[in-house]
mmCIF file of C-alpha atoms in Angstrom:
data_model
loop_
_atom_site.group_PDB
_atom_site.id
_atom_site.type_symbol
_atom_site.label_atom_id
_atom_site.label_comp_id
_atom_site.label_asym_id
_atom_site.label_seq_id
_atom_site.Cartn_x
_atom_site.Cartn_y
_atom_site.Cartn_z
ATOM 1 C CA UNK I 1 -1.161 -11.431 37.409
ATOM 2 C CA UNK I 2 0.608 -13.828 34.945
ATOM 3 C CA UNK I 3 1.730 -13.050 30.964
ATOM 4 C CA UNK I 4 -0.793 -12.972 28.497
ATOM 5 C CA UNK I 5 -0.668 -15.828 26.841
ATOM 6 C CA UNK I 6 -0.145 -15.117 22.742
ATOM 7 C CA UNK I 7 -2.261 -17.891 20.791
ATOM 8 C CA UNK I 8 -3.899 -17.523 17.799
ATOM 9 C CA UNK I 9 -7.727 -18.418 19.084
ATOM 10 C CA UNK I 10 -10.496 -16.181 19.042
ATOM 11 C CA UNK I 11 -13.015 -17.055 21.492
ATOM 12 C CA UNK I 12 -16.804 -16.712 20.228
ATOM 13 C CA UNK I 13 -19.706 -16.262 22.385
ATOM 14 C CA UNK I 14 -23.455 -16.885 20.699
ATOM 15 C CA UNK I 15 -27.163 -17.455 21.672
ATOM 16 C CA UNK I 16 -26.673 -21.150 21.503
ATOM 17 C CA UNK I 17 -22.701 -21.675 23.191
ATOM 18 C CA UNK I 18 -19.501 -21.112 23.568
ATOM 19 C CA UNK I 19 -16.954 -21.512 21.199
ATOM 20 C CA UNK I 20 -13.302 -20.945 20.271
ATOM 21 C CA UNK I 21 -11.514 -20.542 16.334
ATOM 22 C CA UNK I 22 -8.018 -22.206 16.486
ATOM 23 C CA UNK I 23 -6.317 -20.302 13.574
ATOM 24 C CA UNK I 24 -3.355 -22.767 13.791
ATOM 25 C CA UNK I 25 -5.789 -25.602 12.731
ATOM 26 C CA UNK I 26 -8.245 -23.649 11.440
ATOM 27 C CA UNK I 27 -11.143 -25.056 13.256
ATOM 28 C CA UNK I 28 -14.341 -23.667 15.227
ATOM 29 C CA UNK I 29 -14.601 -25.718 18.382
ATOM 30 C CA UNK I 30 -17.578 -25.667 20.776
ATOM 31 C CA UNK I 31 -16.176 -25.426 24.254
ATOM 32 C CA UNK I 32 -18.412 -25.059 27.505
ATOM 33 C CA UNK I 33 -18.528 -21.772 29.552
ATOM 34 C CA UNK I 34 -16.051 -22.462 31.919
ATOM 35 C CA UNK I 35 -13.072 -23.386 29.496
ATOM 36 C CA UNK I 36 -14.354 -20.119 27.671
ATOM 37 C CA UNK I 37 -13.464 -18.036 30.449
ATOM 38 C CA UNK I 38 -10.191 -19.486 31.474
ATOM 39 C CA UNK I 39 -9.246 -19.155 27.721
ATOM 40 C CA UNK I 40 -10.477 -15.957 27.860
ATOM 41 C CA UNK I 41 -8.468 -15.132 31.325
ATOM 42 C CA UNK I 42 -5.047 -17.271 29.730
ATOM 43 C CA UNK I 43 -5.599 -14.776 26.501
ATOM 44 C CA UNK I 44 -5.309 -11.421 29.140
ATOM 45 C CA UNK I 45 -3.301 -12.602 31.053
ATOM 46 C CA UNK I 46 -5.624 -12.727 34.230
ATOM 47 C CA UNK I 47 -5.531 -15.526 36.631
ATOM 48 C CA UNK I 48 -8.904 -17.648 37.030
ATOM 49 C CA UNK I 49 -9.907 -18.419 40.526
ATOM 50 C CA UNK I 50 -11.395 -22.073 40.070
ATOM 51 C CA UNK I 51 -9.286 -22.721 37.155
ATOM 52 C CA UNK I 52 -7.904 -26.777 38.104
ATOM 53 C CA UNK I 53 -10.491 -28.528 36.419
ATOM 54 C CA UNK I 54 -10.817 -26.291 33.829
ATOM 55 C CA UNK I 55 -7.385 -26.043 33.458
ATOM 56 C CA UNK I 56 -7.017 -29.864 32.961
ATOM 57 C CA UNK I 57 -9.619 -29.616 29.997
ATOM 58 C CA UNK I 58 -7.433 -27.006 28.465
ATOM 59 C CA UNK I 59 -4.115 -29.003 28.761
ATOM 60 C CA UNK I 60 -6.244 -31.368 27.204
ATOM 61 C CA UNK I 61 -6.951 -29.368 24.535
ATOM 62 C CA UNK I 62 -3.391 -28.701 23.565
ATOM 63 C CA UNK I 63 -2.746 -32.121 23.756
ATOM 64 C CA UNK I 64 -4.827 -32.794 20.865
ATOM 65 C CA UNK I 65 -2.858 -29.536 19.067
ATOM 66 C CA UNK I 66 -5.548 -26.395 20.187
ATOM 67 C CA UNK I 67 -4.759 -23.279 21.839
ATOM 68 C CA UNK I 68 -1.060 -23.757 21.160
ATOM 69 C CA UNK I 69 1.693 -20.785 21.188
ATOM 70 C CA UNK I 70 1.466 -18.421 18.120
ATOM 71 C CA UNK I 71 4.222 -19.931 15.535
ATOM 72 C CA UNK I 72 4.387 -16.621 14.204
ATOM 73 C CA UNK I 73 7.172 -14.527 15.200
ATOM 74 C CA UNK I 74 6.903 -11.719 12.551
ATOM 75 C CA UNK I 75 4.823 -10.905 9.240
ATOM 76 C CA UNK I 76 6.701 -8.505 7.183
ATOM 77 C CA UNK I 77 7.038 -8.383 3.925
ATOM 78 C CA UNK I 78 10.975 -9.973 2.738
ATOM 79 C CA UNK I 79 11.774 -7.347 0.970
ATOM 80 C CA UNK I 80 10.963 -4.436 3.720
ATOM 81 C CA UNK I 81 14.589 -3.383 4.400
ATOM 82 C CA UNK I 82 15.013 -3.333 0.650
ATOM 83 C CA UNK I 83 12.420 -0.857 0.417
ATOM 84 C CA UNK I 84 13.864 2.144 1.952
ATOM 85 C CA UNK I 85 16.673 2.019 -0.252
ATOM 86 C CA UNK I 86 14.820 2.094 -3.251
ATOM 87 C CA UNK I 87 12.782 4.664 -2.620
ATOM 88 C CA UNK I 88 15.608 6.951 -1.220
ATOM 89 C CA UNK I 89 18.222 5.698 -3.912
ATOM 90 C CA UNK I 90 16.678 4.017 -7.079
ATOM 91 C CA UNK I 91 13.102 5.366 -8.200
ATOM 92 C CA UNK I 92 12.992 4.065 -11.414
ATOM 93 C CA UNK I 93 10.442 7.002 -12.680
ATOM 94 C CA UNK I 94 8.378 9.991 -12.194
ATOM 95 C CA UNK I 95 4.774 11.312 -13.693
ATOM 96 C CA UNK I 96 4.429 15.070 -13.503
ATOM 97 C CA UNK I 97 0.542 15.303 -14.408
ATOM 98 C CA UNK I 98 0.772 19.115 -16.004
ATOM 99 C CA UNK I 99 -2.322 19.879 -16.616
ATOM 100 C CA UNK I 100 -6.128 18.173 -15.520
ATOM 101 C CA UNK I 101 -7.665 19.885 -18.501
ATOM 102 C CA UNK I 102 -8.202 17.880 -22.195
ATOM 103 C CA UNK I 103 -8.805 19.191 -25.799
ATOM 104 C CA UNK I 104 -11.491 16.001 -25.434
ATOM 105 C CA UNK I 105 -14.796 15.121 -23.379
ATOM 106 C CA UNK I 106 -15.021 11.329 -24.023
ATOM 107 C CA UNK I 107 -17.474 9.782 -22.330
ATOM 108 C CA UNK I 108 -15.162 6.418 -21.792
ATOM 109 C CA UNK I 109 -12.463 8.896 -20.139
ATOM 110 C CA UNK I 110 -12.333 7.641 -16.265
ATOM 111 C CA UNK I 111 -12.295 11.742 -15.689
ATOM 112 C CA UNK I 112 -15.501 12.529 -17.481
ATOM 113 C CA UNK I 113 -18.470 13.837 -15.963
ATOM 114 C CA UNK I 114 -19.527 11.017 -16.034
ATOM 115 C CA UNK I 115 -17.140 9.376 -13.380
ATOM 116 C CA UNK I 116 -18.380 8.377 -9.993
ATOM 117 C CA UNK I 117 -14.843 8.087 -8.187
ATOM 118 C CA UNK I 118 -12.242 9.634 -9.985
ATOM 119 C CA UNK I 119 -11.586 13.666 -10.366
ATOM 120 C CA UNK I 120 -12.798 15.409 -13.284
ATOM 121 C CA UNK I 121 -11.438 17.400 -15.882
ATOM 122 C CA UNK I 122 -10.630 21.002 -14.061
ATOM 123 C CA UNK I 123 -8.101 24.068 -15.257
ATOM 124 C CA UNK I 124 -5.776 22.698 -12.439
ATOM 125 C CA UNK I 125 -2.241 22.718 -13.936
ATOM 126 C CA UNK I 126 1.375 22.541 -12.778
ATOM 127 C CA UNK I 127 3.651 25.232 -12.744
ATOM 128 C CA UNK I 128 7.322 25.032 -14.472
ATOM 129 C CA UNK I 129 8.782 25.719 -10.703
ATOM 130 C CA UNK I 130 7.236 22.764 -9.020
ATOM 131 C CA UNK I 131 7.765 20.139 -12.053
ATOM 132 C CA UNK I 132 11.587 21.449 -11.639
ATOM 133 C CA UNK I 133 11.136 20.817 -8.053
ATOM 134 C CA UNK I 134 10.142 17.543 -8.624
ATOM 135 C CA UNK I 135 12.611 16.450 -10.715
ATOM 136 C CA UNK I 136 15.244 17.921 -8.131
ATOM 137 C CA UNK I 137 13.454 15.410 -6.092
ATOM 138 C CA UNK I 138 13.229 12.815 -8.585
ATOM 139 C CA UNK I 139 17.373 13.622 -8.842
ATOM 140 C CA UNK I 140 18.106 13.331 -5.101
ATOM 141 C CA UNK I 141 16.293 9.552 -4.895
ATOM 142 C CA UNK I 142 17.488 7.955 -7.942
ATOM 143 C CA UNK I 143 20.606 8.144 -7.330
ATOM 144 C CA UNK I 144 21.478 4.722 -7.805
ATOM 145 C CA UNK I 145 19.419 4.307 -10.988
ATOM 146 C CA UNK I 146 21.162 5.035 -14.318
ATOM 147 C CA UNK I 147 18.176 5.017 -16.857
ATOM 148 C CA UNK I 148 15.585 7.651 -15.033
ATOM 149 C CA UNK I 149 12.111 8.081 -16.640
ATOM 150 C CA UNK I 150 10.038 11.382 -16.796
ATOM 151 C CA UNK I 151 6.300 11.009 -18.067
ATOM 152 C CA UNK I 152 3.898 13.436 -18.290
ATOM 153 C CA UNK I 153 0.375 12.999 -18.013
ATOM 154 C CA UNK I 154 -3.079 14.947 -17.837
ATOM 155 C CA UNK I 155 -5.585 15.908 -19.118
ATOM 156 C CA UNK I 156 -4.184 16.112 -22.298
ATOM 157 C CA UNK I 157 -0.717 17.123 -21.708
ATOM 158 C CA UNK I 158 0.307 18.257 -24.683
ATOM 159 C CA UNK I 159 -2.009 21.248 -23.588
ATOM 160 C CA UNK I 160 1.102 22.445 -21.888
ATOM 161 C CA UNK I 161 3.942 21.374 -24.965
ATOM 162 C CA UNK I 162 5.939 24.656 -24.582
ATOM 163 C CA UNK I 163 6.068 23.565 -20.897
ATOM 164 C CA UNK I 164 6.883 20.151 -21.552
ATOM 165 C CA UNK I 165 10.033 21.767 -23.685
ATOM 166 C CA UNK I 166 11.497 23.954 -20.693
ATOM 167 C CA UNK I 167 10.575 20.877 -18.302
ATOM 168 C CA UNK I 168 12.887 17.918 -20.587
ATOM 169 C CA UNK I 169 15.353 20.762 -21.247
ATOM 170 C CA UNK I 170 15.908 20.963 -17.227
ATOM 171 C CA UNK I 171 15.126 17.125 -16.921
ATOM 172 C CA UNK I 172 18.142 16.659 -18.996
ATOM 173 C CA UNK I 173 20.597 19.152 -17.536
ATOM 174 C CA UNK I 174 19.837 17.976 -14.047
ATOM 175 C CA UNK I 175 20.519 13.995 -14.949
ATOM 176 C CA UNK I 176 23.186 14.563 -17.555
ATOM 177 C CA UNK I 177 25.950 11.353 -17.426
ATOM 178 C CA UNK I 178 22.178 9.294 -17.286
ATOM 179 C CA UNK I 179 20.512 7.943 -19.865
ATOM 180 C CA UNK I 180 17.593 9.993 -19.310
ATOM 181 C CA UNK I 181 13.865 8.769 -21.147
ATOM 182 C CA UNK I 182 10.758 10.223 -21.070
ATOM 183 C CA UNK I 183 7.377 9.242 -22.080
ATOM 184 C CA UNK I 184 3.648 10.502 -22.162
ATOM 185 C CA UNK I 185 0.444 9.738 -21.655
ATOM 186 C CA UNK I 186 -1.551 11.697 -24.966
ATOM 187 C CA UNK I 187 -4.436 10.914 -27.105
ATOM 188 C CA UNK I 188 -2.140 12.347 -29.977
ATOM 189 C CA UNK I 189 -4.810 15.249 -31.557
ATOM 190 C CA UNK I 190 -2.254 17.839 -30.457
ATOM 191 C CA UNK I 191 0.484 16.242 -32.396
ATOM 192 C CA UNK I 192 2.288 17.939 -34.877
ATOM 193 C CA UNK I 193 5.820 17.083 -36.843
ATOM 194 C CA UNK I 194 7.525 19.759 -35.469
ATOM 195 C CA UNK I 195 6.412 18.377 -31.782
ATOM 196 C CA UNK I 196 8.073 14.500 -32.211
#
């Protein structure tokens, strides 16, 4: 049994031949049944029993720059090892979503009724103790990040404002030395002086 052989061809099989794709030259070549199967066989890794002349027609083939070696070695993304440091060391930002209810019904709102995909509007909220939990959380991975940001979203979450208070209070014991921000998501009806 030899190695399978890695190369980026896909052999096809239809009602009217046989075929290979060469993704290295991105080509569909029609190929007859017997080079099929030995490609086939080189792919597993199988050996073909009758393979010489077959095998000449395939060394032909690469000649002319098909069914070559795979010039991939790896696909990643560049930045992959970067990755696990920033999301154990440097979020930039978390959304605690508070509440799922709104003071509104719009019909526009991608959680109305009238919403095929998304959730709708419920009474789900989120208590203080897991919004403190997450920003112990939010702590412990941004280490590395001196300008944090804590938004707060819904619904409508100004729904929850006395919440909001306690939660920035704690927000800004638990980062204090950062330059801690924090945003929100609102359609501004709740708004009052005494609020901003």
């Amino acid at each position: 049994m030899k190695e399978a052989v890695e190369m980026l061809v896909l052999p096809i099989k239809t009602l009217l031949g046989h075929y290979i794709y060469d993704a290295n030259r991105n080509e569909i070549l029609a190929v007859s049944k017997d080079l099929f199967n030995y490609i086939s066989e080189v792919q597993a890794g199988e050996v073909c029993p009758d393979s010489y002349k077959t095998d000449q027609e395939f060394q032909l083939l690469q000649s002319c720059g098909y069914c070559c070696d795979s010039p991939l070695q790896d696909v990643a993304y560049p930045s992959i090892d970067l990755l696990k440091v920033k999301l154990e060391r440097n979020l930039r930002m978390i959304t605690l979503q508070l509440t799922q209810s709104c003071n509104f019904r719009c019909d526009y709102c991608i959680y109305s009724e009238n919403s095929l995909y998304n959730r709708t509007h419920s009474h789900n909220s989120m208590s203080v103790s897991t919004a403190k939990h997450a920003i112990e959380f939010f702590k412990m991975h941004s280490i590395d990040n001196p300008n944090p940001v804590v938004a707060f979203y819904g619904g409508e979450p100004l729904l929850r404002f006395s919440e909001i208070k306690l939660i920035t209070q704690y927000a800004e014991q638990v980062f204090e030395g950062k330059h801690i921000s924090f945003r929100i998501t609102t359609n501004c009806s709740l708004l009052s002086e005494d609020m901003v």
